[in-house]
Coordinates of C-alpha atoms and ligand atoms in Angstrom, one line a residue:
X1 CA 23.0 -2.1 7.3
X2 CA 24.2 -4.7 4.9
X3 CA 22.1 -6.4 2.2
X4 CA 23.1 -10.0 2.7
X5 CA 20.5 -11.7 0.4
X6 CA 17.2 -11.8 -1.1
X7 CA 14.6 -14.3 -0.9
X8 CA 11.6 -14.5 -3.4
X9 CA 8.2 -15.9 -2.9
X10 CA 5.1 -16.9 -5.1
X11 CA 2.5 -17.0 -2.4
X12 CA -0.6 -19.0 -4.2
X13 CA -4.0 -16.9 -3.2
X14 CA -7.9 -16.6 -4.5
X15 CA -10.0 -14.0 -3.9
X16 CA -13.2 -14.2 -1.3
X17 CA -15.0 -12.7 -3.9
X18 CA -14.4 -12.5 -7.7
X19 CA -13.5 -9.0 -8.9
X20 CA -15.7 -8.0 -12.5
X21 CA -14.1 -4.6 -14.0
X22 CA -14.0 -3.8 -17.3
X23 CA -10.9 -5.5 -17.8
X24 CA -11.9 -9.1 -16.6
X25 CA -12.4 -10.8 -13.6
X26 CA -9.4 -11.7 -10.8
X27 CA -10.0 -14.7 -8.5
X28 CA -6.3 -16.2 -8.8
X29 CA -4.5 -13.7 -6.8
X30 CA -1.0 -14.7 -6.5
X31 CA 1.4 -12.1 -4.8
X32 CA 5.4 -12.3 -5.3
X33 CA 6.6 -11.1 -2.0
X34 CA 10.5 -10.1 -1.2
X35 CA 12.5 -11.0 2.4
X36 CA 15.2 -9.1 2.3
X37 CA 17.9 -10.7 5.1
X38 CA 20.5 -7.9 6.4
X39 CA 23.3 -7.8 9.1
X40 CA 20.7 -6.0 11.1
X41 CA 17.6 -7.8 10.3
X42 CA 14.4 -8.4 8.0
X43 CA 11.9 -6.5 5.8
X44 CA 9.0 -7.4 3.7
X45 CA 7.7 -6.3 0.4
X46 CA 4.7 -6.9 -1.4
X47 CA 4.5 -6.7 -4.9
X48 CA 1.1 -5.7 -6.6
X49 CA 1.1 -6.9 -9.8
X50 CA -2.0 -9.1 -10.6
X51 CA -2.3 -12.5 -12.7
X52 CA -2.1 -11.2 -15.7
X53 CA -1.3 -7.8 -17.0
X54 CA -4.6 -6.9 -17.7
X55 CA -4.7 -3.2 -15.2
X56 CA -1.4 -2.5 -16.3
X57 CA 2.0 -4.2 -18.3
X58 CA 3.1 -5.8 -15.6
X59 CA 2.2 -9.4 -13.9
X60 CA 3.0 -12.0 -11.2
X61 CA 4.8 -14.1 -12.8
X62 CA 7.1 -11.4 -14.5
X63 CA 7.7 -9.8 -11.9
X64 CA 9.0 -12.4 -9.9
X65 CA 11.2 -13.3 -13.4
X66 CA 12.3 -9.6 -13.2
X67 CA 13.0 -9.7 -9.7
X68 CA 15.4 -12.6 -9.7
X69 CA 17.1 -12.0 -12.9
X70 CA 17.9 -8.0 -12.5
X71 CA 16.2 -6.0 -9.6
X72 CA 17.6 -7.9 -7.0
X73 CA 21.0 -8.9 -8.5
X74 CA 21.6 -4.7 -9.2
X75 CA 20.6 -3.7 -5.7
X76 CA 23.0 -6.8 -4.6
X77 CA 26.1 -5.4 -6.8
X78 CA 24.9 -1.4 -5.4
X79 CA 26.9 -1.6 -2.0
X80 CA 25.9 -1.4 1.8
X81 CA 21.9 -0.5 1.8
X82 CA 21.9 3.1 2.8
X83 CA 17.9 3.6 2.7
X84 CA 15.5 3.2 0.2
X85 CA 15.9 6.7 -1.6
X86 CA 19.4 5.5 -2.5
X87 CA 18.5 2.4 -3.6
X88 CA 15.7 3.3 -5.9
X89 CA 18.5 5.5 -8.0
X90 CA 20.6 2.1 -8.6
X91 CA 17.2 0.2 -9.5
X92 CA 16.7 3.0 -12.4
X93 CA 19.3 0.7 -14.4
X94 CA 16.2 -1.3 -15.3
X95 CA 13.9 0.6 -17.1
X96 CA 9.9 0.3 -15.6
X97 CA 8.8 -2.7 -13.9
X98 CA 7.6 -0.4 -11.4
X99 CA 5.5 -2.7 -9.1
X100 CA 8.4 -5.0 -8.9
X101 CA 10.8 -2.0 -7.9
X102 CA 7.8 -1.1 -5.2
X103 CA 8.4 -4.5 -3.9
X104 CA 11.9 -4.3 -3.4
X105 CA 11.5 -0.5 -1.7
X106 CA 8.9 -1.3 0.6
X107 CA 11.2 -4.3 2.1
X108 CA 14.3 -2.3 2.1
X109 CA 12.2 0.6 4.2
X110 CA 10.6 -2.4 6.2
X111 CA 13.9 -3.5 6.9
X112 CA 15.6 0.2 8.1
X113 CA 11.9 0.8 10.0
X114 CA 12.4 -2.6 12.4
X115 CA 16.0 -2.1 12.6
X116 CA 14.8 0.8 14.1
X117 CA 11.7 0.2 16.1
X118 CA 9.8 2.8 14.4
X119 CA 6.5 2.7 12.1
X120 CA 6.2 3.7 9.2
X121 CA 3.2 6.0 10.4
X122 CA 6.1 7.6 12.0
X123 CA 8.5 7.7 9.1
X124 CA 5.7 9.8 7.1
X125 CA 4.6 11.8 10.1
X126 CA 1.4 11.1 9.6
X127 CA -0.3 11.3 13.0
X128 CA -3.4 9.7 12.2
X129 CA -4.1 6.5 13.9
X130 CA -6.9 5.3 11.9
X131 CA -8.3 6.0 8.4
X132 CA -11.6 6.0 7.0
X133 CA -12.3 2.7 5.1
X134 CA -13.3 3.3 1.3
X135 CA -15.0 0.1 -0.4
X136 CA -14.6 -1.1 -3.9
X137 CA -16.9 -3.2 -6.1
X138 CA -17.0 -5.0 -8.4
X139 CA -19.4 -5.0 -11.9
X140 CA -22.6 -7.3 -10.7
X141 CA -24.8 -9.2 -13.2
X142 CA -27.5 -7.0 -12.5
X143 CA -28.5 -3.6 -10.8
X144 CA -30.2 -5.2 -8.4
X145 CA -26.9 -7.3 -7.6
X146 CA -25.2 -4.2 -7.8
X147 CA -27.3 -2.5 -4.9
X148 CA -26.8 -5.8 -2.8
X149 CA -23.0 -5.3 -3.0
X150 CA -22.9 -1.8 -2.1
X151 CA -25.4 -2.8 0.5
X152 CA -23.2 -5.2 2.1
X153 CA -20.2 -2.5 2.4
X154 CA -22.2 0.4 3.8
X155 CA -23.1 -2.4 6.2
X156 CA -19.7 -3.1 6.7
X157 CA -19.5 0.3 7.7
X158 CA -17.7 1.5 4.6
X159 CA -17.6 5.8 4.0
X160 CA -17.6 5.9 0.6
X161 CA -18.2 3.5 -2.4
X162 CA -16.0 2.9 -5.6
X163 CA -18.3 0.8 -8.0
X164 CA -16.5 -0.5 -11.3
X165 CA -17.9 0.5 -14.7
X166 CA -17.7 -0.1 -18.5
X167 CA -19.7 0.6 -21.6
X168 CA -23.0 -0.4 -21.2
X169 CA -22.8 -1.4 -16.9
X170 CA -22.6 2.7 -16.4
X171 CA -25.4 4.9 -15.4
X172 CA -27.9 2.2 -15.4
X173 CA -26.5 0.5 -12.4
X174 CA -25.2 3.4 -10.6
X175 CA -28.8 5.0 -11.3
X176 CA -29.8 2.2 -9.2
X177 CA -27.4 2.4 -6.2
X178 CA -27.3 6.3 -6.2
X179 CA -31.4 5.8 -5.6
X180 CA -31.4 3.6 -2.9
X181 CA -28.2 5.5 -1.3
X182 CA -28.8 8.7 -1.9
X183 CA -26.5 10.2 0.3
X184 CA -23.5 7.7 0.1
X185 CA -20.3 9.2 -1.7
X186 CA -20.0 7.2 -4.5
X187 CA -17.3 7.0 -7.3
X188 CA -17.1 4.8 -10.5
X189 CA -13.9 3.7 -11.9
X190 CA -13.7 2.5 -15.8
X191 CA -10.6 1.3 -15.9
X192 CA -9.7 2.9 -19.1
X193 CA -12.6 1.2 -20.9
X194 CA -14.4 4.1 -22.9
X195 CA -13.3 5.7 -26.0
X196 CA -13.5 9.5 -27.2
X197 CA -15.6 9.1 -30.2
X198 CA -13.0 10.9 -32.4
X199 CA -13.4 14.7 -31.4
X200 CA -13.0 16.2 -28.2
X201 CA -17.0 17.3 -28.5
X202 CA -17.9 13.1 -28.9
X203 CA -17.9 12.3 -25.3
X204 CA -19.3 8.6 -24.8
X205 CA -23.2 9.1 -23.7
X206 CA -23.0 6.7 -21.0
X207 CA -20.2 9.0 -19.2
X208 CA -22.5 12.2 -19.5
X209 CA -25.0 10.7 -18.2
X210 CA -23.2 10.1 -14.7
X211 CA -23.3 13.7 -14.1
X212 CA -27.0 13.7 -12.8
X213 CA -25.6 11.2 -10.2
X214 CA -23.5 13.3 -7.7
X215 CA -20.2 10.9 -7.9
X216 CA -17.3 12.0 -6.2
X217 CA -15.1 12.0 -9.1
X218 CA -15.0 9.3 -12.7
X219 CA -11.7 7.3 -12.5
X220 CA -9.9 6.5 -15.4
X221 CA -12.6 6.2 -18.0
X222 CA -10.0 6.4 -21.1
X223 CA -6.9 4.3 -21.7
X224 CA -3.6 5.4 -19.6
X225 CA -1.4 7.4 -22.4
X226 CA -4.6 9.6 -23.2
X227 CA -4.0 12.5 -21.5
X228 CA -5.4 15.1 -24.3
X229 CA -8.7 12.8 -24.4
X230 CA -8.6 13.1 -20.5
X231 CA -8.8 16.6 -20.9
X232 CA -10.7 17.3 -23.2
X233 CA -13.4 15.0 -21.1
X234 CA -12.8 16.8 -18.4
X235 CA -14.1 19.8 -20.1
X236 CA -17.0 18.4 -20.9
X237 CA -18.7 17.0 -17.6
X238 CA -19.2 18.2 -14.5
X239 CA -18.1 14.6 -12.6
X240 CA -14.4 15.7 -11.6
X241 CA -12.4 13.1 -13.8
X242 CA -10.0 11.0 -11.8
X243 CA -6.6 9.4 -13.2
X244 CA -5.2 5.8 -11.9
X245 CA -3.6 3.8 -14.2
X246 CA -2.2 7.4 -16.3
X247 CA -0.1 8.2 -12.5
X248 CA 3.0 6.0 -12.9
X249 CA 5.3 9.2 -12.8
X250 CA 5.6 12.5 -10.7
X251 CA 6.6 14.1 -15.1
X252 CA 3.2 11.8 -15.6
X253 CA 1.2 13.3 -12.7
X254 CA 2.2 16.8 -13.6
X255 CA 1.4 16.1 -16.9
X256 CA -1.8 15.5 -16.5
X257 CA -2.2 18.2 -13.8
X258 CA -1.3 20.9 -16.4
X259 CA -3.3 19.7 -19.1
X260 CA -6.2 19.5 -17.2
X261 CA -6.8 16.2 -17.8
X262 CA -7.9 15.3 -13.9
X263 CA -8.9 17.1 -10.9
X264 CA -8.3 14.4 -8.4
X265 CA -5.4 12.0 -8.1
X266 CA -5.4 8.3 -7.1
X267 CA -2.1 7.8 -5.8
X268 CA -0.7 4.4 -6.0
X269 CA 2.9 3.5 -4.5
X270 CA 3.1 0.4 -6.8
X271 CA 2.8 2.9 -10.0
X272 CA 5.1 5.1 -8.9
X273 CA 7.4 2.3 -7.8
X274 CA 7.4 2.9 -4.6
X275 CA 6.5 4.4 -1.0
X276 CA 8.9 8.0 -1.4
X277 CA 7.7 8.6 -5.1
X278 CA 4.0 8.2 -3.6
X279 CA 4.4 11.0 -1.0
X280 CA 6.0 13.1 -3.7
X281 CA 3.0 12.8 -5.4
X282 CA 0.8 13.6 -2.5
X283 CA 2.9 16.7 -1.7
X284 CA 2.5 17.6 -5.3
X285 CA -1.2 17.3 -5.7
X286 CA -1.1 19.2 -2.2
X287 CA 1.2 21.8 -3.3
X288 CA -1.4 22.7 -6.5
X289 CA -4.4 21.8 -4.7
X290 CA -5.6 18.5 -6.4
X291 CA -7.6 16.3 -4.4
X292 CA -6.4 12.7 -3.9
X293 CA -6.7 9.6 -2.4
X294 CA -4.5 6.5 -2.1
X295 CA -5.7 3.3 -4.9
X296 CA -5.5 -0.2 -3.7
X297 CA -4.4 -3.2 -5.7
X298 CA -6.2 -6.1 -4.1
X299 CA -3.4 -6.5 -1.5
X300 CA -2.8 -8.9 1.0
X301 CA -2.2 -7.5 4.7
X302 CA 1.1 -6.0 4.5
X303 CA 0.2 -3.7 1.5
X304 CA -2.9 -2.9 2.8
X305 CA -0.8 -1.7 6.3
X306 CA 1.3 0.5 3.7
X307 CA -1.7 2.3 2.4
X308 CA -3.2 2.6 5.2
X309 CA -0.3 4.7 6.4
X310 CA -0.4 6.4 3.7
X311 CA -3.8 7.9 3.7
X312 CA -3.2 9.2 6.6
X313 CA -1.1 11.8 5.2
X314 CA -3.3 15.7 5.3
X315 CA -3.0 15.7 1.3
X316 CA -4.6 12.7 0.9
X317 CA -8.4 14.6 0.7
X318 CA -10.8 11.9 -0.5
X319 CA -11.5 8.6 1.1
X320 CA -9.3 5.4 -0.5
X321 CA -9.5 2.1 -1.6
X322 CA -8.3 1.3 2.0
X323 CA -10.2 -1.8 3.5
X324 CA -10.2 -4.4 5.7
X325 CA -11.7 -7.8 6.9
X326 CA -11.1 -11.3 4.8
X327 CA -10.3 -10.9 1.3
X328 CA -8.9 -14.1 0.3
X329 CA -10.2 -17.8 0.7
X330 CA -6.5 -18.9 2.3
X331 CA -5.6 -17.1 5.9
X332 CA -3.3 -14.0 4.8
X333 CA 0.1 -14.3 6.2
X334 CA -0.2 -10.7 7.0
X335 CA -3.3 -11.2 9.4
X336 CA -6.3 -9.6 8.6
X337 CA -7.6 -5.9 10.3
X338 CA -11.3 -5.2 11.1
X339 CA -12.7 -2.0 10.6
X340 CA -13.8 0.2 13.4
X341 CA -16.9 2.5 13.2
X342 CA -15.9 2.3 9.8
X343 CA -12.0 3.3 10.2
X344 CA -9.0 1.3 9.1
X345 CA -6.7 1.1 12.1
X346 CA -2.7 2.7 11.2
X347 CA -0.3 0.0 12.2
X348 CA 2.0 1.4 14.6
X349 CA 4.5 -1.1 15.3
X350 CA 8.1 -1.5 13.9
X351 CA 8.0 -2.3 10.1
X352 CA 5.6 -0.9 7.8
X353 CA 3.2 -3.9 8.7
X354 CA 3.1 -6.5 11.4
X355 CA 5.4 -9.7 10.3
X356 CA 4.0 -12.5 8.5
X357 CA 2.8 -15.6 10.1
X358 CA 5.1 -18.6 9.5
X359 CA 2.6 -21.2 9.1
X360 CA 0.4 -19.0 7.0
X361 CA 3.0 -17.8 4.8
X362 CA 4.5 -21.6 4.6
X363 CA 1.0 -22.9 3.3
X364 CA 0.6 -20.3 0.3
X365 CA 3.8 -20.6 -0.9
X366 CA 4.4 -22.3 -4.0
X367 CA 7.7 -21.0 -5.4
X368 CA 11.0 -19.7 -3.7
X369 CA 14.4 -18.4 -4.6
X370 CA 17.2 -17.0 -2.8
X371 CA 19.3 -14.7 -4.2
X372 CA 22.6 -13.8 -2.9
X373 CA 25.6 -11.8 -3.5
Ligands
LIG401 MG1 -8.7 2.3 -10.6

């Protein structure tokens, strides 16, 4: 398969819904998403960083910069494609820039999987053909707007419930959702917002609290790097902490993993820069036992098909961020999956996701570039 050139898009999109976590609020979600054109055929990638790099150092915008400039010119200049294992070794000539190199992979594996006629569901050997549907939401003005949220996903049929937190907007309005649901499994994330109050005995009190409240696991509740605070958390609740934004290596993941600083894994292939290094992490957590579950980035249709694929691997233990129905106010390119009896279907086809509409994908683009050798 030759790589013949690459095409760039800034696909203009705003979320359904406004998304409050501790770090701000999303609406604008524009996606950069990669074409790449070979002798053999097409392949799409979706790139997850958000507006602004508020989750994690990277962004829209520079992405697409970093894309253009030197991701794509390096793969150009790296020879004949000869899968996306080989090409994520040439991309490591730019250092990070992980969601952009995620990008790049997943169309490159897009590209070998139609070539092919096989799924990616098939490429992972993950047998699954559905996956249960894990709902996110976002921090609500009040607890009583909070319950009404979480209402409307266990509605929706959603199995389990992630529900954003930061100082102050902790146990108060998960008190209130855990009493009107007091079965539902129920998560929080923080997003990195708390701080260790400068010994490894001064846990915030709004974190210890949450242990009367039966959550499936705490996600992220100090910044990334902190891996000795992590742990030192860890020892000091009961909630099993969870690490998101900390996972952006396999060294990373072990890391943490040895230290103790989590129990449970939230797996992301746009961290890890790609779809290979995400399995390697979910063979890894398997291997030593760490529960795990695959993290969503607001995606549009065609990375929600990858991570739906995804969680259907056996390691992946806990329910994750994997959703369906409309997210955005514009029709999604990538079409839009409903949830059955509360399951995320596994796409099946070729490709890792079914193709984009034209017409869709025409009227949400706002920037394109070409780049060939
Ligand atoms: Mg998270």
């Amino acid at each position: 398969m030759r790589l013949e050139a690459v095409e760039l898009r800034l696909l203009s999109l705003h979320l359904h819904s406004p998304h409050r976590t501790s770090e701000g609020e999303e609406v604008d979600r524009p996606v950069v998403l990669v074409r790449v054109c070979t002798d053999e055929g097409e392949g799409w990638g979706e790139c997850a960083a958000l507006a602004g790099p508020t989750y994690s150092d990277e962004y829209a915008l520079g992405a697409y910069d970093v894309l253009h400039d030197f991701l794509v010119p390096v793969l150009l200049a790296a020879g004949p494609p000869r899968g996306g294992r080989a090409h994520a070794a040439a991309l490591e000539a730019v250092q990070g820039h992980h969601m952009a190199k995620a990008a790049l992979e997943m169309a490159l594996v897009d590209a070998e999987l139609r070539a092919a006629g096989r799924s990616l569901a098939q490429r992972l050997e993950a047998d699954a053909d559905s996956v249960p549907a894990g709902g996110v939401t976002g921090m609500a003005p009040t607890p009583g707007q909070l319950v009404e949220q979480v209402h409307a996903l266990v509605d929706a049929g959603y199995q389990r419930v992630k529900v954003k937190i930061a100082p102050g907007h902790d146990v108060g309005p998960l008190r209130a959702v855990r009493d009107r649901f007091p079965d539902l499994p129920l998560q929080a994330d923080a997003n990195g917002a708390y701080r260790m109050g400068g010994s490894a005995t001064a846990v915030p009190p709004g974190l210890v609290a949450l242990d009367e409240l039966g959550l499936l696991c705490l996600e992220q509740p100090l910044p990334a790097d902190d891996l000795v605070g992590h742990a030192d958390l860890a020892r000091a609740l009961a909630t099993p902490v969870c690490l998101d934004e900390s996972l952006t290596s396999l060294g990373r993941l072990d890391a943490a993993l040895a230290l103790g600083a989590c129990r449970v894994a939230c797996v992301k292939p746009a961290l890890l820069a790609g779809i290979d290094q995400a399995v390697a992490a979910h063979d890894r957590c398997r291997e030593l036992g760490a529960d795990a579950w695959v993290g969503g980035m607001l995606e549009t249709g065609l990375g929600r098909a990858v991570n739906a694929a995804l969680a259907a691997l056996p390691g992946f233990t806990l329910v994750g961020d994997v959703g369906g129905g409309r997210r955005f106010d514009e029709d999604d390119p990538f079409g839009i999956v409903e949830l059955v009896d509360g399951r995320v279907p596994v796409h099946f086809g070729p490709g890792v996701a079914p193709a984009p509409d034209p017409a869709a994908l025409r009227s949400v683009t706002t920037r394109f570039d070409t780049v060939s050798r």
